[in-house]
Amino acid sequence: MAEKQNPATTGLVAITVAPRRAVHRAGKGEDGEPTLIAHGPGETLDVEPAEAKRLRELGFALPEPVAVATNDPAEA
């Protein structure tokens, strides 16, 4: 199983799944094949900033992404 990345270092948005809800999203397994990932109540789901933006556009209230430090002056 892949190790969970720290959102503070990856720029991911951490979402806590609401009680009595399940979040299903498509992902890729370790072999690169598409898979369905289900998250149960109270679990944390990390999503890429682009996916979080799409969810916000659909009306979900999500936290803003964590700023990612960079050493590249072009990205500053």
XYZ file of C-alpha atoms in Angstrom:
76
model
C 0.000 0.000 0.000
C 1.336 3.440 -0.845
C 2.363 5.652 2.032
C 0.043 8.603 2.588
C 1.693 11.882 1.657
C 1.706 14.864 3.984
C -0.572 17.586 2.526
C 1.742 20.257 3.946
C 4.503 19.128 1.592
C 2.466 18.211 -1.477
C -0.070 21.034 -1.847
C -2.974 18.607 -1.511
C -6.261 19.648 0.073
C -7.299 17.540 3.072
C -11.055 16.915 3.325
C -12.732 15.172 6.249
C -15.643 13.023 5.123
C -18.922 13.995 6.809
C -20.705 11.547 9.134
C -22.965 9.012 7.387
C -21.404 9.855 4.022
C -19.002 8.084 1.754
C -16.854 9.697 -0.894
C -16.019 7.677 -3.975
C -13.429 8.788 -6.437
C -11.500 7.275 -9.254
C -7.813 6.719 -8.793
C -4.970 4.575 -10.023
C -3.713 1.571 -8.166
C -0.071 0.744 -7.616
C -0.105 -1.113 -10.941
C -1.362 2.020 -12.744
C -4.781 0.533 -13.448
C -7.900 2.619 -12.656
C -9.530 1.778 -9.349
C -12.362 3.082 -7.196
C -11.364 4.503 -3.818
C -14.026 4.729 -1.102
C -13.625 6.798 2.030
C -15.879 6.360 5.043
C -17.173 8.830 7.632
C -14.485 10.704 9.537
C -11.657 9.639 7.228
C -9.445 12.222 5.565
C -9.343 12.425 1.798
C -6.482 14.296 0.113
C -7.222 15.697 -3.335
C -5.094 17.507 -5.871
C -5.687 21.290 -6.062
C -7.249 20.976 -9.543
C -9.733 18.389 -8.266
C -10.496 20.578 -5.236
C -11.180 23.515 -7.580
C -13.626 21.382 -9.573
C -15.387 20.299 -6.361
C -15.645 23.952 -5.238
C -17.205 24.817 -8.599
C -19.795 22.113 -7.919
C -20.681 23.854 -4.640
C -18.620 21.965 -2.055
C -17.117 24.092 0.731
C -13.488 22.990 0.912
C -10.431 24.398 2.674
C -7.884 26.242 0.573
C -4.776 24.245 -0.411
C -1.730 24.407 1.813
C 0.990 26.628 0.355
C 3.976 24.661 -0.859
C 7.466 26.043 -0.300
C 9.655 26.064 -3.361
C 13.318 26.766 -4.027
C 12.632 27.656 -7.653
C 12.639 31.494 -8.057
C 10.501 31.146 -11.207
C 7.665 29.684 -9.133
C 7.885 32.291 -6.355
